[in-house]
């Protein structure tokens, strides 16, 4: 298939060089999408239907066989050999069961080792004599060692996951999922499915995956390309909002909490529209030997009507000169003239009209506006009156004056405020679909920033309320969807754990009553209980040596190992690893056969996974956060990164919440 595309000759099929460039780019993208992936088989399953799908199911009708794979594969004659996993005919591979065989007589799963078929497993779904059984190949695939970045799960998608993956483009879906439930994979595979089912529409409107940090995005970046999807963009929330200013500063927790409060949107709206001034003078337009007068009261009606419509500040500012010009044209027509649209445009550009519009509806620079709010106490007091009290206003005011937008040390929360103000002035471009991962850590204002990017599209929101580690962490998904502008979004919950071993998730779940009361604990469906060990170390120096020894022990196993520690302890552990001659990586860097250990600050552990984990000093992880609840949530994240085994080392007493 790739060779067929590479052999295409487009010399005589394009009308001009622009068409040739576009077609050449499309051909190159197609070639990239058809690239061979080492150790990745083209198919992983087979379905034997009792009857041909869509055909009459009369007795004696012949069935049909399909091989299911990551992408469509056809032979030299164009006949399908492998069916894309997203096609409707592939759906029973994920959803058929003994209770509902979906007209499937046999479902076969193939097992692979480094790209070679090494096993297969059959289920005769329509045979009442065969009892339902857990798939061994499925278990092996789920528990296969993790080396390198995140991979696709097309061979192991479960029925409850498949329902979310195949949900329609028109609606927003919010997935609450505990550690190891596959919510990130579900979100990425939903994008792949939507691109398959609505390719032309999403090709026009675009798709975007938003992650919590660059390490996380690097970890997941190969999933969609492996499925042949190359057009999906990836970004963090900071990437989205840092358009006009450079983020160089930080806020303390109280200031960041207030700046992220949804009430700030109302403050900003007031501040933006406060620039509008009702006219006190008429507008006199001179054209040739004639003068046309538009009275102040008539212009005031135009201004009030534009304000009542609540359109963007910039759009209204562009509409006002046209409204004034139209009023002049009406007068011209009454006097017997026959002006056309060109005359109206000329009047709208008349110096008198432009001067009046500048005075009535002046331009607003969003960054300068936010700077004034954060540095001018009187300006803030006027527009925050009745919204923020005096203490709250003092909390967000900068202590030192700033000369200009460029010299200011903007924080991430400030950039979100500027993004909000920018949208008040000029509408933000909307994409067709946005995936928002680790959403529980976003502030209401950040949700609004993301919502603007899919205001006319839909979203997939992924997260776990128990893993919220910011002071403004989401309290409920209903509230989050409201801030996102998608109050009608459907909330789904994944509770079956495929990644974290039973013993590990059981231990970590001791924290749930303290960090997310009422949340359903994850139930591990893995047959392998995993390896879990609590080890008390002696002192600081010898304790560090024992941590290094635990890493060496786990590196004796196949797969990746992560050493997770409180951020403040990372430098000392890095020195100890170096002294012991153990090479290590930073989060997001790809593991290799030679280097399989990653040193992970607890603040960056979210979303990552390793076959084996050493967790250093749980109490230090808790103490590294501004409050105990946030610290315990950070600890919950760190405890649930292991796929096969976890060693917890500690010299200090363990947090009381872990006592069982």
Coordinates of N, CA and C in Angstrom, one line a residue, residues 255-455:
X255 N -3.0 33.8 46.0 CA -3.2 34.6 44.8 C -3.6 33.8 43.6
X256 N -2.9 32.6 43.4 CA -3.2 31.7 42.3 C -4.7 31.2 42.4
X257 N -5.1 30.9 43.6 CA -6.4 30.4 43.8 C -7.5 31.5 43.4
X258 N -7.2 32.7 43.8 CA -8.2 33.8 43.5 C -8.1 34.1 42.0
X259 N -7.0 34.2 41.4 CA -6.9 34.5 39.9 C -7.5 33.4 39.1
X260 N -7.6 32.2 39.6 CA -8.2 31.1 38.9 C -9.7 31.0 39.2
X261 N -10.2 31.8 40.1 CA -11.7 31.8 40.5 C -12.5 32.3 39.3
X262 N -13.6 31.7 39.0 CA -14.5 32.1 37.9 C -15.0 33.5 38.1
X263 N -15.0 34.0 39.3 CA -15.5 35.4 39.5 C -14.6 36.4 38.7
X264 N -13.3 36.0 38.5 CA -12.4 37.0 37.7 C -12.9 37.2 36.3
X265 N -13.7 36.3 35.8 CA -14.3 36.6 34.4 C -15.2 37.8 34.4
X266 N -16.0 37.9 35.5 CA -16.9 39.0 35.6 C -16.1 40.3 35.8
X267 N -15.1 40.3 36.6 CA -14.2 41.4 36.8 C -13.6 41.9 35.5
X268 N -13.1 41.0 34.7 CA -12.5 41.3 33.5 C -13.5 41.9 32.5
X269 N -14.7 41.3 32.4 CA -15.8 41.8 31.5 C -16.1 43.3 31.9
X270 N -16.3 43.5 33.2 CA -16.5 44.9 33.6 C -15.4 45.9 33.1
X271 N -14.2 45.4 33.4 CA -13.0 46.3 33.1 C -12.9 46.5 31.6
X272 N -13.2 45.5 30.7 CA -13.1 45.7 29.3 C -14.2 46.7 28.8
X273 N -15.4 46.5 29.2 CA -16.5 47.3 28.7 C -16.6 48.7 29.4
X274 N -15.8 48.9 30.4 CA -15.8 50.2 31.1 C -15.2 51.2 30.1
X275 N -14.5 50.8 29.1 CA -13.9 51.7 28.2 C -14.9 52.4 27.2
X276 N -16.1 51.8 27.2 CA -17.1 52.4 26.3 C -17.7 53.6 27.0
X277 N -17.8 54.7 26.2 CA -18.3 56.0 26.7 C -19.5 56.4 25.8
X278 N -20.6 56.7 26.4 CA -21.7 57.2 25.6 C -21.4 58.6 25.0
X279 N -21.8 58.8 23.7 CA -21.5 60.0 23.0 C -22.2 61.3 23.6
X280 N -21.4 62.3 23.6 CA -22.0 63.6 24.1 C -22.2 64.6 22.9
X281 N -21.5 64.3 21.8 CA -21.5 65.2 20.6 C -22.0 64.5 19.4
X282 N -22.6 65.2 18.5 CA -23.0 64.5 17.2 C -21.8 64.3 16.3
X283 N -22.0 63.5 15.3 CA -20.9 63.3 14.3 C -21.3 64.0 13.0
X284 N -20.3 64.9 12.6 CA -20.5 65.6 11.3 C -19.6 65.0 10.2
X285 N -20.3 64.5 9.2 CA -19.5 63.9 8.1 C -19.6 64.8 6.9
X286 N -18.4 65.2 6.4 CA -18.3 66.1 5.2 C -18.0 65.3 4.0
X287 N -18.9 65.4 3.0 CA -18.6 64.7 1.7 C -18.9 65.7 0.6
X288 N -17.8 66.1 -0.1 CA -17.9 67.2 -1.1 C -18.4 68.5 -0.5
X289 N -19.4 69.0 -1.1 CA -20.0 70.3 -0.6 C -21.1 70.1 0.5
X290 N -21.3 68.8 0.8 CA -22.5 68.6 1.7 C -22.0 68.1 3.1
X291 N -22.8 68.4 4.1 CA -22.5 67.9 5.4 C -23.7 67.0 5.9
X292 N -23.3 66.0 6.6 CA -24.4 65.1 7.1 C -24.1 64.9 8.6
X293 N -25.2 65.2 9.4 CA -25.1 65.2 10.9 C -25.8 64.0 11.5
X294 N -25.1 63.2 12.3 CA -25.7 62.1 13.0 C -25.8 62.6 14.5
X295 N -27.0 62.8 15.0 CA -27.1 63.3 16.4 C -26.6 62.4 17.5
X296 N -26.2 62.9 18.6 CA -25.6 62.1 19.7 C -26.6 61.0 20.2
X297 N -27.9 61.4 20.3 CA -28.9 60.4 20.8 C -29.0 59.2 19.9
X298 N -28.9 59.4 18.6 CA -29.0 58.3 17.7 C -27.8 57.4 17.8
X299 N -26.6 58.0 18.0 CA -25.4 57.2 18.2 C -25.4 56.5 19.5
X300 N -26.0 57.1 20.5 CA -26.2 56.4 21.8 C -27.0 55.2 21.7
X301 N -28.1 55.3 20.9 CA -28.9 54.1 20.7 C -28.2 53.0 20.0
X302 N -27.3 53.3 19.1 CA -26.5 52.3 18.4 C -25.5 51.6 19.5
X303 N -24.9 52.5 20.3 CA -24.0 51.9 21.3 C -24.7 51.0 22.3
X304 N -25.9 51.5 22.8 CA -26.6 50.7 23.7 C -27.1 49.3 23.1
X305 N -27.5 49.4 21.8 CA -27.9 48.2 21.2 C -26.8 47.2 21.0
X306 N -25.6 47.7 20.7 CA -24.4 46.8 20.6 C -24.0 46.2 22.0
X307 N -24.1 47.0 23.0 CA -23.9 46.5 24.4 C -24.9 45.5 24.8
X308 N -26.1 45.7 24.4 CA -27.2 44.7 24.8 C -27.0 43.4 24.1
X309 N -26.4 43.4 22.9 CA -26.3 42.2 22.2 C -25.1 41.3 22.7
X310 N -24.3 41.9 23.6 CA -23.2 41.2 24.2 C -22.3 40.5 23.2
X311 N -22.0 41.1 22.1 CA -21.0 40.6 21.2 C -19.6 41.0 21.6
X312 N -18.6 40.4 21.0 CA -17.2 40.7 21.4 C -17.0 42.2 21.3
X313 N -16.1 42.7 22.2 CA -15.8 44.1 22.3 C -15.2 44.6 20.9
X314 N -14.3 43.8 20.4 CA -13.7 44.2 19.1 C -14.7 44.1 17.9
X315 N -15.6 43.1 17.9 CA -16.6 43.0 16.8 C -17.5 44.2 16.9
X316 N -17.9 44.6 18.1 CA -18.8 45.7 18.3 C -18.1 47.0 17.8
X317 N -16.8 47.1 18.1 CA -16.1 48.3 17.8 C -16.0 48.4 16.2
X318 N -15.9 47.3 15.6 CA -15.8 47.3 14.1 C -17.2 47.6 13.5
X319 N -18.3 47.2 14.2 CA -19.6 47.4 13.7 C -20.1 48.8 13.9
X320 N -19.6 49.5 14.9 CA -20.1 50.9 15.2 C -19.9 51.9 14.0
X321 N -18.7 51.9 13.4 CA -18.6 52.9 12.2 C -19.5 52.5 11.1
X322 N -19.8 51.3 10.9 CA -20.7 50.9 9.8 C -22.2 51.3 10.2
X323 N -22.5 51.3 11.5 CA -23.8 51.7 11.9 C -24.0 53.2 11.7
X324 N -22.9 54.0 12.0 CA -23.0 55.4 11.8 C -23.0 55.8 10.3
X325 N -22.2 55.0 9.6 CA -22.2 55.3 8.1 C -23.6 54.9 7.5
X326 N -24.3 53.9 8.0 CA -25.6 53.6 7.5 C -26.6 54.7 7.8
X327 N -26.5 55.3 9.0 CA -27.4 56.4 9.3 C -27.1 57.6 8.3
X328 N -25.9 57.8 7.9 CA -25.6 58.8 6.9 C -26.2 58.5 5.6
X329 N -26.1 57.2 5.2 CA -26.7 56.8 3.9 C -28.2 57.0 3.9
X330 N -28.8 56.7 5.0 CA -30.3 56.9 5.0 C -30.6 58.4 4.8
X331 N -29.8 59.3 5.3 CA -30.0 60.7 5.1 C -29.8 61.0 3.6
X332 N -28.8 60.4 3.0 CA -28.5 60.7 1.6 C -29.6 60.2 0.7
X333 N -30.2 59.1 1.0 CA -31.3 58.5 0.2 C -32.5 59.4 0.3
X334 N -32.7 59.9 1.5 CA -33.9 60.8 1.7 C -33.7 62.1 0.9
X335 N -32.5 62.5 0.7 CA -32.2 63.8 0.0 C -32.2 63.5 -1.5
X336 N -32.4 62.3 -2.0 CA -32.5 62.0 -3.4 C -31.3 61.4 -4.0
X337 N -30.2 61.1 -3.2 CA -29.0 60.5 -3.7 C -29.2 59.0 -3.7
X338 N -28.3 58.3 -4.4 CA -28.4 56.8 -4.5 C -27.1 56.2 -4.2
X339 N -26.7 56.2 -2.9 CA -25.4 55.7 -2.5 C -25.4 54.2 -2.5
X340 N -24.3 53.5 -2.7 CA -24.2 52.1 -2.6 C -23.2 51.7 -1.5
X341 N -22.9 50.4 -1.4 CA -22.0 49.9 -0.3 C -20.7 50.5 -0.3
X342 N -20.2 50.9 -1.5 CA -18.8 51.6 -1.5 C -18.9 52.9 -0.8
X343 N -20.0 53.6 -0.9 CA -20.1 54.9 -0.2 C -20.2 54.7 1.3
X344 N -20.9 53.6 1.7 CA -21.0 53.4 3.1 C -19.7 53.0 3.7
X345 N -18.9 52.2 3.0 CA -17.5 51.9 3.5 C -16.7 53.2 3.5
X346 N -16.8 54.0 2.6 CA -16.0 55.3 2.6 C -16.4 56.2 3.7
X347 N -17.7 56.3 4.0 CA -18.2 57.1 5.2 C -17.7 56.4 6.5
X348 N -17.7 55.1 6.6 CA -17.2 54.4 7.8 C -15.7 54.8 8.1
X349 N -15.0 55.0 7.0 CA -13.5 55.4 7.1 C -13.3 56.9 7.2
X350 N -14.4 57.7 7.2 CA -14.2 59.1 7.3 C -13.5 59.5 8.6
X351 N -12.6 60.5 8.6 CA -11.9 60.9 9.8 C -12.8 61.2 11.0
X352 N -14.0 61.9 10.7 CA -14.9 62.3 11.8 C -15.5 61.0 12.4
X353 N -15.8 60.1 11.6 CA -16.4 58.8 12.1 C -15.4 58.1 12.9
X354 N -14.2 57.9 12.4 CA -13.1 57.2 13.1 C -12.7 57.9 14.4
X355 N -12.7 59.2 14.4 CA -12.4 59.9 15.7 C -13.5 59.7 16.7
X356 N -14.8 59.7 16.3 CA -15.9 59.4 17.2 C -15.8 58.0 17.8
X357 N -15.6 57.0 16.9 CA -15.5 55.6 17.4 C -14.4 55.5 18.3
X358 N -13.2 56.1 18.1 CA -12.1 56.0 19.0 C -12.4 56.6 20.4
X359 N -13.2 57.6 20.4 CA -13.6 58.3 21.7 C -14.6 57.4 22.4
X360 N -15.6 56.9 21.6 CA -16.7 56.2 22.2 C -16.3 54.7 22.6
X361 N -15.6 54.1 21.6 CA -15.3 52.6 21.8 C -13.8 52.4 21.5
X362 N -12.9 52.9 22.4 CA -11.5 52.8 22.1 C -11.0 51.4 22.0
X363 N -9.8 51.2 21.4 CA -9.2 49.8 21.4 C -8.8 49.5 22.8
X364 N -8.8 48.2 23.1 CA -8.3 47.7 24.4 C -7.2 46.6 24.1
X365 N -6.1 46.8 24.8 CA -5.0 45.8 24.8 C -5.2 44.9 26.0
X366 N -5.5 43.6 25.8 CA -5.8 42.7 26.9 C -4.7 42.7 28.0
X367 N -3.4 42.6 27.5 CA -2.3 42.5 28.5 C -2.2 43.8 29.3
X368 N -2.4 44.9 28.7 CA -2.3 46.2 29.4 C -3.5 46.3 30.4
X369 N -4.6 45.8 30.0 CA -5.8 45.9 30.9 C -5.6 45.0 32.1
X370 N -5.1 43.8 32.0 CA -4.8 42.9 33.1 C -3.7 43.5 34.0
X371 N -2.7 44.1 33.4 CA -1.6 44.7 34.1 C -2.2 45.9 35.0
X372 N -3.1 46.6 34.4 CA -3.7 47.7 35.2 C -4.5 47.2 36.4
X373 N -5.3 46.1 36.1 CA -6.1 45.5 37.2 C -5.2 45.0 38.4
X374 N -4.0 44.5 38.0 CA -3.2 43.9 39.0 C -2.3 44.9 39.7
X375 N -2.2 46.1 39.2 CA -1.3 47.1 39.8 C -2.0 48.4 40.2
X376 N -3.2 48.7 39.8 CA -3.9 49.9 40.1 C -5.0 49.5 41.0
X377 N -4.8 49.8 42.3 CA -5.8 49.4 43.4 C -7.2 50.0 43.1
X378 N -7.2 51.3 42.7 CA -8.5 52.0 42.5 C -9.2 51.4 41.3
X379 N -8.5 51.1 40.2 CA -9.1 50.5 39.0 C -9.7 49.1 39.4
X380 N -9.0 48.3 40.1 CA -9.4 47.0 40.5 C -10.7 47.2 41.4
X381 N -10.6 48.1 42.4 CA -11.7 48.3 43.3 C -13.0 48.6 42.6
X382 N -12.9 49.4 41.6 CA -14.2 49.8 40.8 C -14.8 48.6 40.1
X383 N -14.0 47.8 39.5 CA -14.5 46.7 38.7 C -14.7 45.4 39.5
X384 N -14.1 45.3 40.7 CA -14.3 44.1 41.5 C -15.3 44.4 42.6
X385 N -15.9 45.6 42.6 CA -16.9 45.9 43.6 C -18.1 45.0 43.6
X386 N -18.4 44.4 44.8 CA -19.4 43.4 44.9 C -19.1 42.0 44.4
X387 N -17.9 41.8 43.9 CA -17.4 40.5 43.4 C -16.3 40.0 44.3
X388 N -15.3 40.8 44.5 CA -14.2 40.5 45.4 C -14.2 41.4 46.6
X389 N -14.0 40.9 47.8 CA -13.9 41.8 48.9 C -12.5 42.5 49.0
X390 N -12.3 43.4 49.9 CA -11.1 44.2 50.0 C -9.9 43.3 50.2
X391 N -10.0 42.3 51.1 CA -8.9 41.4 51.3 C -8.5 40.6 50.1
X392 N -9.5 40.2 49.4 CA -9.3 39.4 48.1 C -8.6 40.3 47.1
X393 N -9.0 41.5 47.0 CA -8.4 42.4 46.1 C -6.9 42.6 46.4
X394 N -6.6 42.8 47.7 CA -5.2 42.9 48.1 C -4.4 41.7 47.8
X395 N -5.0 40.5 47.8 CA -4.3 39.3 47.6 C -3.8 39.2 46.2
X396 N -4.5 39.7 45.2 CA -4.1 39.6 43.8 C -3.3 40.8 43.3
X397 N -3.3 41.9 44.1 CA -2.6 43.1 43.7 C -1.1 42.8 43.8
X398 N -0.3 43.3 42.8 CA 1.2 43.2 42.8 C 1.7 44.2 43.8
X399 N 2.7 43.7 44.6 CA 3.3 44.6 45.6 C 4.1 45.7 45.0
X400 N 4.8 45.5 43.9 CA 5.6 46.5 43.2 C 5.1 46.9 41.9
X401 N 5.2 48.2 41.6 CA 4.7 48.7 40.3 C 5.5 48.2 39.2
X402 N 4.9 48.1 38.0 CA 5.6 47.5 36.8 C 5.5 48.6 35.7
X403 N 6.6 48.8 35.0 CA 6.6 49.8 33.9 C 5.8 49.4 32.7
X404 N 6.0 48.2 32.3 CA 5.3 47.8 31.0 C 5.0 46.3 31.0
X405 N 4.2 45.9 30.0 CA 3.8 44.6 29.8 C 5.0 43.7 29.7
X406 N 6.0 44.1 28.9 CA 7.2 43.3 28.6 C 8.1 43.1 29.9
X407 N 8.1 44.1 30.7 CA 9.0 44.0 31.9 C 8.3 43.2 33.1
X408 N 7.0 43.0 33.0 CA 6.3 42.3 34.0 C 6.6 40.8 34.1
X409 N 6.7 40.3 35.3 CA 6.9 38.9 35.5 C 5.6 38.2 35.6
X410 N 5.0 37.8 34.5 CA 3.7 37.2 34.5 C 3.7 35.8 35.0
X411 N 2.7 35.4 35.7 CA 2.5 34.0 36.1 C 1.6 33.3 35.2
X412 N 1.5 32.0 35.4 CA 0.6 31.2 34.5 C -0.8 31.6 34.7
X413 N -1.2 31.9 36.0 CA -2.6 32.4 36.2 C -2.8 33.8 35.6
X414 N -1.8 34.6 35.5 CA -2.0 35.9 34.8 C -2.2 35.7 33.4
X415 N -1.5 34.8 32.8 CA -1.7 34.5 31.3 C -3.1 34.0 31.0
X416 N -3.7 33.3 31.9 CA -5.1 32.8 31.7 C -6.0 34.0 31.8
X417 N -5.7 35.0 32.7 CA -6.6 36.2 32.7 C -6.5 37.0 31.4
X418 N -5.3 37.1 30.9 CA -5.1 37.8 29.6 C -5.8 37.1 28.5
X419 N -5.8 35.7 28.6 CA -6.5 35.0 27.5 C -8.0 35.2 27.6
X420 N -8.5 35.3 28.8 CA -9.9 35.6 29.0 C -10.3 37.0 28.4
X421 N -9.4 38.0 28.8 CA -9.6 39.4 28.3 C -9.5 39.4 26.7
X422 N -8.6 38.6 26.2 CA -8.4 38.6 24.7 C -9.7 38.0 24.1
X423 N -10.3 37.0 24.7 CA -11.5 36.5 24.1 C -12.7 37.5 24.3
X424 N -12.7 38.3 25.2 CA -13.7 39.3 25.3 C -13.6 40.3 24.2
X425 N -12.4 40.6 23.8 CA -12.1 41.5 22.7 C -12.3 40.8 21.3
X426 N -11.8 39.6 21.2 CA -11.9 38.9 19.9 C -12.1 37.4 20.1
X427 N -13.1 36.8 19.5 CA -13.4 35.4 19.7 C -12.3 34.5 19.4
X428 N -12.1 33.6 20.3 CA -11.0 32.5 20.2 C -11.5 31.5 19.2
X429 N -10.5 31.1 18.3 CA -10.9 30.1 17.3 C -11.2 28.8 18.0
X430 N -12.3 28.1 17.5 CA -12.8 26.9 18.1 C -12.4 25.7 17.2
X431 N -12.0 24.6 17.9 CA -11.6 23.4 17.2 C -12.8 22.4 17.2
X432 N -12.7 21.4 16.4 CA -13.8 20.4 16.4 C -13.9 19.5 17.6
X433 N -12.7 19.1 18.1 CA -12.7 18.3 19.3 C -11.4 18.5 20.1
X434 N -11.6 18.5 21.4 CA -10.5 18.7 22.3 C -10.5 17.6 23.4
X435 N -9.3 17.0 23.6 CA -9.2 16.0 24.7 C -8.4 16.7 25.8
X436 N -9.0 16.8 27.0 CA -8.4 17.4 28.2 C -8.1 16.3 29.2
X437 N -6.8 16.1 29.4 CA -6.4 15.0 30.3 C -5.9 15.6 31.6
X438 N -6.0 14.8 32.7 CA -5.6 15.3 34.1 C -6.4 16.6 34.4
X439 N -7.6 16.6 34.0 CA -8.4 17.8 34.1 C -8.7 18.2 35.6
X440 N -8.6 17.3 36.5 CA -8.9 17.6 37.9 C -8.1 18.7 38.5
X441 N -6.9 19.0 37.9 CA -6.0 20.0 38.4 C -6.3 21.4 37.9
X442 N -7.3 21.6 37.0 CA -7.5 22.9 36.4 C -8.3 23.8 37.3
X443 N -8.0 25.1 37.2 CA -8.9 26.1 37.9 C -10.1 26.4 37.0
X444 N -11.1 27.0 37.6 CA -12.3 27.4 36.8 C -11.9 28.3 35.6
X445 N -10.9 29.2 35.8 CA -10.5 30.1 34.7 C -9.8 29.3 33.6
X446 N -9.0 28.2 34.0 CA -8.4 27.4 33.0 C -9.4 26.6 32.2
X447 N -10.4 26.1 32.9 CA -11.5 25.4 32.2 C -12.1 26.3 31.2
X448 N -12.3 27.6 31.5 CA -12.9 28.5 30.6 C -12.0 28.7 29.3
X449 N -10.7 28.7 29.6 CA -9.7 28.9 28.5 C -9.8 27.7 27.6
X450 N -9.9 26.5 28.1 CA -10.0 25.3 27.3 C -11.4 25.3 26.6
X451 N -12.4 25.6 27.3 CA -13.8 25.6 26.7 C -13.9 26.6 25.5
X452 N -13.1 27.6 25.5 CA -13.1 28.6 24.3 C -12.5 27.9 23.1
X453 N -11.6 26.9 23.3 CA -11.0 26.2 22.2 C -12.0 25.2 21.6
X454 N -13.1 24.9 22.2 CA -14.0 23.9 21.6 C -15.5 24.4 21.8
X455 N -15.6 25.8 21.7 CA -17.0 26.4 22.0 C -18.0 25.9 21.0

